[in-house]
Coordinates of N, CA and C in Angstrom, one line a residue:
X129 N 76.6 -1.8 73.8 CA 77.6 -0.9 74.5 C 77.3 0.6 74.1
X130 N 77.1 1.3 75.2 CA 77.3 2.9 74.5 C 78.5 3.3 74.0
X131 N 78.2 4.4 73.1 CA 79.2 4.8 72.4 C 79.8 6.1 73.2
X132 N 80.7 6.2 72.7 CA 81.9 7.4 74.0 C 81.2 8.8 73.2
X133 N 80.1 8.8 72.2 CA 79.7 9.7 71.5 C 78.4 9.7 71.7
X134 N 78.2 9.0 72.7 CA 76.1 9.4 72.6 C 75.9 10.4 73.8
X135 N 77.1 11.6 74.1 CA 76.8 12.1 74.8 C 77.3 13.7 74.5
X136 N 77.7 13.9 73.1 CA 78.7 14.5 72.7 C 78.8 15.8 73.1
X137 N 78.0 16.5 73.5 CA 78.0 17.6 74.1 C 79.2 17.4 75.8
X138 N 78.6 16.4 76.5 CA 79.5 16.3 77.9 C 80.6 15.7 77.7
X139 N 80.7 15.0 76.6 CA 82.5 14.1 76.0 C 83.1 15.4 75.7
X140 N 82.8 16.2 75.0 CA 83.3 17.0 74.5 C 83.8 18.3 75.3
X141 N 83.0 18.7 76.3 CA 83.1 19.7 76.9 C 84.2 19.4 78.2
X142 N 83.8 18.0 78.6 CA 85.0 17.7 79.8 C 86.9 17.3 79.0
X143 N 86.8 16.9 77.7 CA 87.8 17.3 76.8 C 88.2 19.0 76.4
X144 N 87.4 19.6 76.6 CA 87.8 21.2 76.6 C 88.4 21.5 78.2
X145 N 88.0 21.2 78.5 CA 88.5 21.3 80.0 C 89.7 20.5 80.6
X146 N 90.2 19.4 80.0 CA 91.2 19.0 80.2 C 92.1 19.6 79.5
X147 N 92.4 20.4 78.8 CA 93.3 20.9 77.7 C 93.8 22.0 78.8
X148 N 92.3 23.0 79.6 CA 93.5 23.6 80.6 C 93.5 23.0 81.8
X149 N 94.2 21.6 82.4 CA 94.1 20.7 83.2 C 95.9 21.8 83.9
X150 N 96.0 21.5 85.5 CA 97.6 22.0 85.3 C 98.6 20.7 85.3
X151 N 98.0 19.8 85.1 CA 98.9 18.6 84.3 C 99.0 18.4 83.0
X152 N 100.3 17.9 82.6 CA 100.7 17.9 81.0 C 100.2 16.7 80.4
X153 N 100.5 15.7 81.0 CA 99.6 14.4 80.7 C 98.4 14.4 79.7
X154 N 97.0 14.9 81.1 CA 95.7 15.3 80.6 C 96.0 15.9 79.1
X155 N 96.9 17.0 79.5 CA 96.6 17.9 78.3 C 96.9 17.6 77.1
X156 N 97.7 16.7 77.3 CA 98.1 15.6 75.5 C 97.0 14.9 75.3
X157 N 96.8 14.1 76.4 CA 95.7 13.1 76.2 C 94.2 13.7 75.4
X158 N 94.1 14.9 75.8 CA 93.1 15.5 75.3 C 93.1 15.7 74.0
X159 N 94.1 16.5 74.0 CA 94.8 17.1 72.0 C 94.5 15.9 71.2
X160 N 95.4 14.9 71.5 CA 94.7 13.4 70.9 C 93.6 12.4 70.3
X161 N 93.0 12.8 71.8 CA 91.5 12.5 71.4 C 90.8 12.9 71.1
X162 N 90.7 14.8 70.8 CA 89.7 15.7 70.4 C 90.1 15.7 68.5
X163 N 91.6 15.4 68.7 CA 91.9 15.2 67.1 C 91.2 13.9 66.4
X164 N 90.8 12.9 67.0 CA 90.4 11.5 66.4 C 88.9 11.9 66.3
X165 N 88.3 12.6 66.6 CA 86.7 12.8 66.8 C 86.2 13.5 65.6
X166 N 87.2 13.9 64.8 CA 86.7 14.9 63.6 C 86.5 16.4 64.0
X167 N 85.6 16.3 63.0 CA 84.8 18.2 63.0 C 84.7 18.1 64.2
X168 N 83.9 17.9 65.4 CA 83.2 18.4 66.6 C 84.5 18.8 67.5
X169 N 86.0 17.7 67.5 CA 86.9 17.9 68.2 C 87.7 19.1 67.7
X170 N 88.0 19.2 66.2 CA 88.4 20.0 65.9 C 88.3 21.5 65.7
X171 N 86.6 21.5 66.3 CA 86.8 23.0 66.7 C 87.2 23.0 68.0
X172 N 86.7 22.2 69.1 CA 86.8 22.6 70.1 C 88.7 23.0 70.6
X173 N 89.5 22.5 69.2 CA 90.6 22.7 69.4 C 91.1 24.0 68.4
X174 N 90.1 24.3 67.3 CA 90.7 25.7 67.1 C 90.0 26.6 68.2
X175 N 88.9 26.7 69.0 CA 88.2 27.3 69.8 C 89.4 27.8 71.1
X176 N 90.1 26.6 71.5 CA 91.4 27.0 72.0 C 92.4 28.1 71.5
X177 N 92.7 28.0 70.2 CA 93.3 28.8 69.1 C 93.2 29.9 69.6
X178 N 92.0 30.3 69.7 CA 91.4 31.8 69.1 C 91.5 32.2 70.8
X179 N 90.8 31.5 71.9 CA 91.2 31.7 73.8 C 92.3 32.1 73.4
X180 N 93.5 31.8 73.1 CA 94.9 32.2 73.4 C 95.6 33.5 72.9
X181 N 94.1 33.6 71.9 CA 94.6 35.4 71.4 C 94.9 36.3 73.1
X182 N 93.8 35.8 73.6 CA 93.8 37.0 74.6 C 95.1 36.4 75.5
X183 N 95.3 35.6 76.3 CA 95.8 35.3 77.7 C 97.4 34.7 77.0
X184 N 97.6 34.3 75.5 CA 99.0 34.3 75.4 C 98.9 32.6 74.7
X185 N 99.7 32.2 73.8 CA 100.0 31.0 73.6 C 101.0 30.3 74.0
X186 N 100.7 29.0 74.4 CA 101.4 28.2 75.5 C 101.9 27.0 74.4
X187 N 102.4 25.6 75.5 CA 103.0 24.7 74.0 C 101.8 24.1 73.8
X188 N 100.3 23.7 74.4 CA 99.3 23.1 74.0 C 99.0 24.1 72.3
X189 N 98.6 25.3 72.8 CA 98.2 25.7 71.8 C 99.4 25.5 70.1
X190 N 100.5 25.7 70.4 CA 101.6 25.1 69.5 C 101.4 23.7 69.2
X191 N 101.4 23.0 70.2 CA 100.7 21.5 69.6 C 99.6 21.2 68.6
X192 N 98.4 22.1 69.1 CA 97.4 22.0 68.4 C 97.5 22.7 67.0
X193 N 98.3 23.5 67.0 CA 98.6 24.4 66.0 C 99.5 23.2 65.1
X194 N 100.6 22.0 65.5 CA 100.9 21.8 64.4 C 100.3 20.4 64.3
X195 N 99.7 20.0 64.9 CA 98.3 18.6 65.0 C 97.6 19.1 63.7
X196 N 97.0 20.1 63.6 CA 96.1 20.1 62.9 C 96.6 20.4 61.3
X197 N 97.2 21.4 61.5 CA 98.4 21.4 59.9 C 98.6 19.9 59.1
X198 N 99.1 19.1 60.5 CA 99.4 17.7 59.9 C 98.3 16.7 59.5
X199 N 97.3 17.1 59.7 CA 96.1 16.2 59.3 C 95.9 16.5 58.0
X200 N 96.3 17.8 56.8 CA 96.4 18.2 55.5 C 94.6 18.1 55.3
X201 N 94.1 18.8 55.9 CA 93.1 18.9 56.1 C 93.0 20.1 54.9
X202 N 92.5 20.4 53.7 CA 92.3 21.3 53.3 C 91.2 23.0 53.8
X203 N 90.4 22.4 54.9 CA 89.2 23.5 55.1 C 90.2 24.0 56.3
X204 N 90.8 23.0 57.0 CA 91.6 23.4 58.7 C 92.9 24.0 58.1
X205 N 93.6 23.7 57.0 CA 94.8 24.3 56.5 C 94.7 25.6 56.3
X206 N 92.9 25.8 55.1 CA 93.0 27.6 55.0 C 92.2 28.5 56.3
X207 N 91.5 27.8 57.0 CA 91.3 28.3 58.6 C 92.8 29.1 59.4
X208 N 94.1 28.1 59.3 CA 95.1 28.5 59.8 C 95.6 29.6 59.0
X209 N 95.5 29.0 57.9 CA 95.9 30.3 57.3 C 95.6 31.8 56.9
X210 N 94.8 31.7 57.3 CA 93.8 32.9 57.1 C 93.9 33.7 58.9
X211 N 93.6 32.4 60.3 CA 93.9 32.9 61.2 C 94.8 33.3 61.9
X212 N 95.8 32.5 61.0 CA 97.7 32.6 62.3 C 98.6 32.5 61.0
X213 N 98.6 33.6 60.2 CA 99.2 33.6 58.7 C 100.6 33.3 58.4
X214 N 101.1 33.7 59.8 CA 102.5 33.9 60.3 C 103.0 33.0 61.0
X215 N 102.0 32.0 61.9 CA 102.1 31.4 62.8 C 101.5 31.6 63.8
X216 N 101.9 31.4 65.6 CA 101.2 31.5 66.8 C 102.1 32.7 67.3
X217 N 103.1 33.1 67.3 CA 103.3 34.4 67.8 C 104.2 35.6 67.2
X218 N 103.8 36.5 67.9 CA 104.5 37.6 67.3 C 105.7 37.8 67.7
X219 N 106.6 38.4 67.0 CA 108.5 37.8 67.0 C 109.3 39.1 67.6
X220 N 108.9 39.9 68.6 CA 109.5 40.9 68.8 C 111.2 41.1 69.0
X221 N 111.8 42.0 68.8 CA 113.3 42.0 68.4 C 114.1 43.4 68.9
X222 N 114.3 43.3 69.8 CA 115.0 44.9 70.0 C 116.2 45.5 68.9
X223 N 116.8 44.8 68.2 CA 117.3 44.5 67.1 C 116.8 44.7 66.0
X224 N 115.7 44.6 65.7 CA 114.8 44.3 64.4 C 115.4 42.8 63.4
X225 N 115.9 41.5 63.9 CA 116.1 40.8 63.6 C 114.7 40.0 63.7
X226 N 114.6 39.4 62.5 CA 113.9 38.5 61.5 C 113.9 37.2 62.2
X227 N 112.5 36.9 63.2 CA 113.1 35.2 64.0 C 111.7 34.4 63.0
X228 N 111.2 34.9 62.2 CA 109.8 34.1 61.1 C 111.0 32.7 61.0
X229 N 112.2 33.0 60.1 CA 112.6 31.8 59.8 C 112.3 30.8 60.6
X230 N 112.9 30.6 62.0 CA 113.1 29.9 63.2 C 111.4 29.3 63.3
X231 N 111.0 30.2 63.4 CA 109.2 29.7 63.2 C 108.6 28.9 62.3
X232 N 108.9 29.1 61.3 CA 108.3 28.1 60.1 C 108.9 27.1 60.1
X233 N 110.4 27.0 60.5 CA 110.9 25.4 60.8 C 110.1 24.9 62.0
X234 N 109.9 25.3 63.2 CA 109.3 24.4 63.9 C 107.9 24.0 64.0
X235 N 107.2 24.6 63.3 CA 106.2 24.8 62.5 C 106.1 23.6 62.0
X236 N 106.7 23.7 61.0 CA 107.4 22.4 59.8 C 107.6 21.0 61.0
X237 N 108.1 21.2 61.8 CA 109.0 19.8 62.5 C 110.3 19.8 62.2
X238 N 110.9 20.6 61.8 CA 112.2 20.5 61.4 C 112.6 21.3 62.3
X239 N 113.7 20.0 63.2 CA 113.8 20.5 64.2 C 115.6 20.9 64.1
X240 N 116.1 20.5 63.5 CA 118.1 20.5 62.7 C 117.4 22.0 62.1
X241 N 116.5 22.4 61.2 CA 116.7 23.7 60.4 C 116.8 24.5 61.7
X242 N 115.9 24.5 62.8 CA 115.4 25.5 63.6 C 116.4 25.6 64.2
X243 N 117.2 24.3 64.9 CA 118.4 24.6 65.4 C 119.4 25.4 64.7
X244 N 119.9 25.1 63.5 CA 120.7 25.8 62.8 C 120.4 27.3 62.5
X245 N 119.0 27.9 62.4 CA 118.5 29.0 62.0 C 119.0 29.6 63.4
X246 N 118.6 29.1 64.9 CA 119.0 29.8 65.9 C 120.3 30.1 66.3
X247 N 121.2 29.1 65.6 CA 123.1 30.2 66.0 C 122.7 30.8 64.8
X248 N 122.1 30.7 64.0 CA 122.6 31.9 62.7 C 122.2 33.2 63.4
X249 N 120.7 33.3 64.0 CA 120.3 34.4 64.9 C 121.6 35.0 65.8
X250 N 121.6 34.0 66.3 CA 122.0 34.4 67.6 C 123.6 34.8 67.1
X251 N 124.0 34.9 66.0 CA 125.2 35.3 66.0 C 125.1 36.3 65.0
X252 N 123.7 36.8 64.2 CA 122.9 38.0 63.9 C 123.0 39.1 64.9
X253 N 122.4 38.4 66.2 CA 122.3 39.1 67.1 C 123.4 39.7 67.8
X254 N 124.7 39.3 67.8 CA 126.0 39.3 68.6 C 126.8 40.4 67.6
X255 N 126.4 40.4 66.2 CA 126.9 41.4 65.4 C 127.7 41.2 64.2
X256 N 128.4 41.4 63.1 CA 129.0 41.0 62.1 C 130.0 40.5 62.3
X257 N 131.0 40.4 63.5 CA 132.2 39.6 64.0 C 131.6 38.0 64.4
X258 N 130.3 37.9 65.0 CA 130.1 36.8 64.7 C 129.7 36.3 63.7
X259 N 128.5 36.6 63.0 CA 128.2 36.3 61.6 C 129.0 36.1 60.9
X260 N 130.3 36.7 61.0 CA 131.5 36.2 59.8 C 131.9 34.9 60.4
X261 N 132.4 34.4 61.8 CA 133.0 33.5 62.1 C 131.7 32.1 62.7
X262 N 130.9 32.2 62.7 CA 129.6 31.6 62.7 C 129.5 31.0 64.3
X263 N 129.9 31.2 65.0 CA 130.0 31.1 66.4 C 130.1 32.3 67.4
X264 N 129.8 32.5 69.0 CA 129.7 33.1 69.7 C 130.5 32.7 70.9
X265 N 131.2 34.3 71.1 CA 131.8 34.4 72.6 C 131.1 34.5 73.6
X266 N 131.7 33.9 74.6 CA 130.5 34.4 75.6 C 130.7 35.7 76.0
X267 N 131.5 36.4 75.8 CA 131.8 38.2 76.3 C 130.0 38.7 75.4
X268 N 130.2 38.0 74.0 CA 128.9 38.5 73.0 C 127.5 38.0 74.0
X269 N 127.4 37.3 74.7 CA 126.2 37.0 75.1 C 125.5 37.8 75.7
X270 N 126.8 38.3 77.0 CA 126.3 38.7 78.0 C 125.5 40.1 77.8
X271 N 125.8 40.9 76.2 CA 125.2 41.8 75.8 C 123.6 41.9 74.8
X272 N 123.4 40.6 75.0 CA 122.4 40.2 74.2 C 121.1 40.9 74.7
X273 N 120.2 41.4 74.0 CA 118.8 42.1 74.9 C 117.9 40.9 75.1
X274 N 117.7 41.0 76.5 CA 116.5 40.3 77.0 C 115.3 39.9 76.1
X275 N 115.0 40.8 75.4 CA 113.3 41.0 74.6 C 113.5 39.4 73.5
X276 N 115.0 40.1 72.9 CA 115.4 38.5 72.0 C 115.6 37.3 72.0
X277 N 116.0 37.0 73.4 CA 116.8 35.7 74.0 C 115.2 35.5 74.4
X278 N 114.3 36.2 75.1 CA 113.0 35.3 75.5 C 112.1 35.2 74.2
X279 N 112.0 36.1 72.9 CA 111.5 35.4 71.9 C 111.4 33.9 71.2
X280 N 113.3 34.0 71.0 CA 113.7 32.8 70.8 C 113.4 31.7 71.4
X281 N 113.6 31.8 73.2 CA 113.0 30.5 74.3 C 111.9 30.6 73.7
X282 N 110.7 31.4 73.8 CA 109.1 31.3 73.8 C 109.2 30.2 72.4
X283 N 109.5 30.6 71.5 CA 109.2 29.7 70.0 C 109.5 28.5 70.2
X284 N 110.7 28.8 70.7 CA 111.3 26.8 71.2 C 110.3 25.9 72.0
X285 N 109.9 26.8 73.1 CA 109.0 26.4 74.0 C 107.6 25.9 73.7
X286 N 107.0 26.5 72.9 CA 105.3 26.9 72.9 C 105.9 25.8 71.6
X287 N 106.4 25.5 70.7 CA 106.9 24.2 69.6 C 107.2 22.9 69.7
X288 N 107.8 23.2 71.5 CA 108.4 21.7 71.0 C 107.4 21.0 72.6
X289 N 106.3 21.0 72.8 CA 105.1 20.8 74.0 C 106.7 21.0 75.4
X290 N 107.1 22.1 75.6 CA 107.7 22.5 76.2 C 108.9 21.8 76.8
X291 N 109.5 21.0 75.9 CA 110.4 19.9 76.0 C 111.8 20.8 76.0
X292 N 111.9 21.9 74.7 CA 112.7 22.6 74.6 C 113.3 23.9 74.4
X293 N 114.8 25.0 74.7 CA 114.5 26.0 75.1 C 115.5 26.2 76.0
X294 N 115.9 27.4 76.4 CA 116.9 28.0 76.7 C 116.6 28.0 78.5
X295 N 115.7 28.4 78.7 CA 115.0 28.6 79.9 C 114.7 26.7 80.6
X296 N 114.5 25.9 79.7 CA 114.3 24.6 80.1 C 115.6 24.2 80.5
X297 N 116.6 24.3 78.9 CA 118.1 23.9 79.4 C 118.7 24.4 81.4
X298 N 118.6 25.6 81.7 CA 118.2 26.5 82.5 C 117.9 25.4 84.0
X299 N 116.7 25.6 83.5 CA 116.0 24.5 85.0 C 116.6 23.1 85.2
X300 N 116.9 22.3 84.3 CA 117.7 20.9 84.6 C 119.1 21.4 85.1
X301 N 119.7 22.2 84.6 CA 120.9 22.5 85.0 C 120.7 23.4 86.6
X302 N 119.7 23.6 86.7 CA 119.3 23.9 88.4 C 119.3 23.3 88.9
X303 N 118.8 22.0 88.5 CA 117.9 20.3 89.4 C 119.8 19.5 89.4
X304 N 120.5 19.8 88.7 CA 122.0 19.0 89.0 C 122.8 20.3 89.6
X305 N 122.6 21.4 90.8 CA 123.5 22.1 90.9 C 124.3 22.5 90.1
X306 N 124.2 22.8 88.7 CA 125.0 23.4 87.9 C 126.2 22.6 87.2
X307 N 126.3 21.1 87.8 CA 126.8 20.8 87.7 C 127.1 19.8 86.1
X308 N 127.7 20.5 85.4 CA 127.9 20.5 84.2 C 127.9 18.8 83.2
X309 N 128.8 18.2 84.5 CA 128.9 16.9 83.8 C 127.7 16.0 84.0
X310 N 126.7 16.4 85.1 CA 125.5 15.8 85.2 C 124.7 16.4 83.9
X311 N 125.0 17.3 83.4 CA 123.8 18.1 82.8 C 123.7 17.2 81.5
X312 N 125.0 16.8 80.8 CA 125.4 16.6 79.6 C 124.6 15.5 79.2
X313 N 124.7 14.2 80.0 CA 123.6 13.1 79.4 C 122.3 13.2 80.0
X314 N 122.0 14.1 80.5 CA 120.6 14.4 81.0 C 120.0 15.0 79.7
X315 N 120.8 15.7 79.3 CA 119.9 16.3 78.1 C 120.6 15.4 76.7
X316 N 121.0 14.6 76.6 CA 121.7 13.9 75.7 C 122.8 14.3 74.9
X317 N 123.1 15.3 75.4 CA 124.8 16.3 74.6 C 125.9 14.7 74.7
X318 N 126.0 13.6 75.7 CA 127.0 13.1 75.9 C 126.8 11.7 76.6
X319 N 127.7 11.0 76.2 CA 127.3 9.6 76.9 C 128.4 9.0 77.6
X320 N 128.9 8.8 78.9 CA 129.8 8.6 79.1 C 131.2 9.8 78.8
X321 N 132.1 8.9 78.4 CA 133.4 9.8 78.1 C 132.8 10.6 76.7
X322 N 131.9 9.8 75.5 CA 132.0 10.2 74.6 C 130.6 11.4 74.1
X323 N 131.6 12.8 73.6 CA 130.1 13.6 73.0 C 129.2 13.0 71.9
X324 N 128.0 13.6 71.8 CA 127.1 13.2 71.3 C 127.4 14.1 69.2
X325 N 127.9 12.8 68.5 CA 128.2 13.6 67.0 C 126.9 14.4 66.3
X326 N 127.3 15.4 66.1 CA 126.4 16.4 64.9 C 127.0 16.2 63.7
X327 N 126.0 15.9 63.2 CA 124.5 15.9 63.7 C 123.8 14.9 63.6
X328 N 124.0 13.4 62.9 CA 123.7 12.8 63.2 C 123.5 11.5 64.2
X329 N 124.2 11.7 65.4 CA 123.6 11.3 66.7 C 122.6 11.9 67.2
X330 N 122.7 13.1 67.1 CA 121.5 14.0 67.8 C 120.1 13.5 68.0
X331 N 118.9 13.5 68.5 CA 117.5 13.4 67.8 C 116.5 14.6 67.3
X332 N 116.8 14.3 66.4 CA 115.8 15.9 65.5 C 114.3 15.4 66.1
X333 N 114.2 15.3 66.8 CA 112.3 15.0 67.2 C 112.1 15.6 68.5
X334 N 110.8 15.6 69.0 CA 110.3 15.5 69.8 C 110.4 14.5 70.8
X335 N 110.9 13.6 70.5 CA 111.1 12.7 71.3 C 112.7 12.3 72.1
X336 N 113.4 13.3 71.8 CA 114.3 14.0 72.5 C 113.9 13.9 74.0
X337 N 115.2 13.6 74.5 CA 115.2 14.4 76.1 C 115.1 15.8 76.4
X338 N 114.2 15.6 77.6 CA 114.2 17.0 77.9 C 115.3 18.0 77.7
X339 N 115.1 19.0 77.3 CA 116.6 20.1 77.1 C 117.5 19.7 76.0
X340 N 117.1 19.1 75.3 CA 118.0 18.3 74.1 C 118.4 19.4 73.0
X341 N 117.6 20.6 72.9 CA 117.8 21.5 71.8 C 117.4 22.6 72.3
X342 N 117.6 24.2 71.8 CA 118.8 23.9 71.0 C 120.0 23.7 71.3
X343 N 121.0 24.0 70.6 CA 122.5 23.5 70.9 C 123.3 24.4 70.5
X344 N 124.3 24.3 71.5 CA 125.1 25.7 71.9 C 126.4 24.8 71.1
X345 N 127.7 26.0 71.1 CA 129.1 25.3 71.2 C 129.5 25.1 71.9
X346 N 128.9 23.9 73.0 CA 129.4 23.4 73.7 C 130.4 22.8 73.7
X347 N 131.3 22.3 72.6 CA 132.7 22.0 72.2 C 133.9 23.1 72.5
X348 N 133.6 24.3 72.6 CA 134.2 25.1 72.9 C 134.6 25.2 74.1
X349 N 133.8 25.1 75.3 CA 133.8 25.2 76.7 C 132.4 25.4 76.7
X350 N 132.0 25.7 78.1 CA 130.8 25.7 78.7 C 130.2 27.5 79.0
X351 N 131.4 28.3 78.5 CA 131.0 29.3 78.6 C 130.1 30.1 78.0
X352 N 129.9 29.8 76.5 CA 129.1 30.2 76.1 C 127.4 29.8 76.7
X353 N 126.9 28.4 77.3 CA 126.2 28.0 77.8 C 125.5 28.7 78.7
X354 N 126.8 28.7 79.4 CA 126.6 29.1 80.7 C 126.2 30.6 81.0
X355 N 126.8 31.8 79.9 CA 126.3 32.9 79.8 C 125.0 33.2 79.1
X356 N 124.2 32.3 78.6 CA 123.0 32.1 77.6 C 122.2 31.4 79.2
X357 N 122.7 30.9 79.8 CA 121.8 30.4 81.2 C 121.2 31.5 82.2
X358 N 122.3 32.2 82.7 CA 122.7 33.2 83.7 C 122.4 34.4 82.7
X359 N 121.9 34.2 81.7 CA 121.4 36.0 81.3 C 120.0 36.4 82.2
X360 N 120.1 37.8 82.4 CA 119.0 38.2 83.1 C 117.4 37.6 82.1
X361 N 117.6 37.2 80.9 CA 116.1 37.2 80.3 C 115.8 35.1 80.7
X362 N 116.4 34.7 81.5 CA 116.0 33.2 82.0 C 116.9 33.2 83.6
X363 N 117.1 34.1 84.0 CA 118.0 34.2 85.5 C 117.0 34.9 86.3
X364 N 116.6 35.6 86.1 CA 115.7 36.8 86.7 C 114.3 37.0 85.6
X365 N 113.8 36.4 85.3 CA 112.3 36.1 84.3 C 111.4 37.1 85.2
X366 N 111.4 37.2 86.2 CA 110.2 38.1 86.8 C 110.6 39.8 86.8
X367 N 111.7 39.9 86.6 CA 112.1 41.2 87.0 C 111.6 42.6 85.9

C-alpha cells in the first residue's frame, strides 16, 4: 500500500490549499491533518501564520495559533513566542482600554475567563457608573465607539473557529427575524420555559452552539442585547 507520504511535496501542498478552501469543513480538516504529520505540516501551518501578517487574521489562523501552543512543543512554543508575543492581533481602543486580558484567555481556552473579562470591558468601556455596578444600560451602549465593539467581536471571532461573537450573535438573530424567543435556544441561553444557570449550565467550550458566547444580561431584558446588535459597528460593518 502507498503511503499518504510518498508524495509529500503534492500531500502537502494540496493541504495548503485547503486551508484557504471557502468552506469551513476543508479548512478544519486540513488544520488536523497538517497537525498529525509533524515538522513538514507544521510549517506549512506556521507559513500560514506569517500569510496573515499581510491580508489580516481570520479564525483558521487563531486555530492554528492555538493547535499548535497545545502540542507543548518546546521549538513551536518559542517560534510563537518570539513571532506573535502578544498573540494574533493587535487590540485597538478608542478608549485606550487594555483588551490583552480578553486575548490571553482565549488563547488559553478559557472560555468563562474571557467571558467575564468581556462585561468587565465592556462596562470599562461604558465608564465608572458601570464599573461600580458591574452591569450595563443599554442607554451606555448605544455610545460605545465602533473601533471597540469590533475589536472585541474580531477576538471572539478569529478564537473561537468563528462560532462566537457579537456580530455572529447578530446573524442568527437575523435568520429568526429578531425574534427573541427563537433566538434563545438557538444559541443555548434557554430551554424551554427554563434559562440556561451561570455558570454552570453554560458550555465553556468550543463545542457550544453557535452564538453561545459571549453573554450579555440577558436577565435584565433584551435591551441591552439588542443595543450591542443594532450598534452601527455589527449593523452597518461596511460603512
Amino acid at each position: 500500500m502507498a503511503s499518504s507520504l510518498s508524495s509529500p511535496g503534492l500531500d502537502l501542498e494540496q493541504l495548503r490549499q485547503r486551508l484557504r478552501s471557502k468552506s469551513d469543513r476543508p479548512r478544519r480538516q486540513a488544520i488536523t491533518q497538517l497537525l498529525s504529520l509533524g515538522e513538514p505540516g507544521h510549517g506549512v501551518l506556521k507559513d500560514y501564520l506569517q500569510d496573515c501578517r499581510d491580508r489580516g487574521f481570520d479564525w483558521v489562523a487563531g486555530t492554528i495559533f492555538r493547535e499548535l501552543l497545545a502540542l507543548q512543543d518546546e521549538a513551536i512554543a518559542l517560534y510563537l513566542a518570539e513571532a506573535f508575543p502578544f498573540g494574533l492581533l493587535y487590540l485597538p481602543s478608542e478608549k485606550g482600554i487594555d483588551y490583552q486580558p480578553i486575548q490571553d484567555a482565549l488563547i488559553e481556552g478559557d472560555w468563562q475567563e474571557a467571558d467575564r473579562l468581556t462585561t468587565v470591558k465592556l462596562c470599562e468601556l461604558a465608564g465608572t457608573a458601570a464599573k461600580t455596578r458591574k452591569w450595563l444600560y443599554y442607554t451606555e451602549v448605544l455610545n460605545f465607539p465602533r473601533l471597540d465593539l469590533e475589536t472585541i467581536d474580531k477576538l471572539w471571532r478569529v478564537y473561537s473557529e468563528d462560532k462566537f461573537g457579537f456580530s455572529v450573535q447578530r446573524e442568527l438573530w437575523l435568520s429568526v427575524d429578531r425574534v427573541w424567543e427563537q433566538l434563545w435556544p438557538r444559541i443555548g441561553w434557554k430551554q424551554g420555559n427554563t434559562w440556561t444557570r451561570y455558570p454552570g449550565a453554560f458550555t465553556w467550550s468550543v463545542e457550544a452552539p453557535r452564538g453561545h458566547l459571549p453573554l450579555t444580561n440577558q436577565l435584565r431584558g433584551a435591551r441591552v442585547m439588542a443595543a450591542l446588535l443594532e450598534h452601527p459597528a455589527f449593523a452597518d460593518p461596511k460603512a
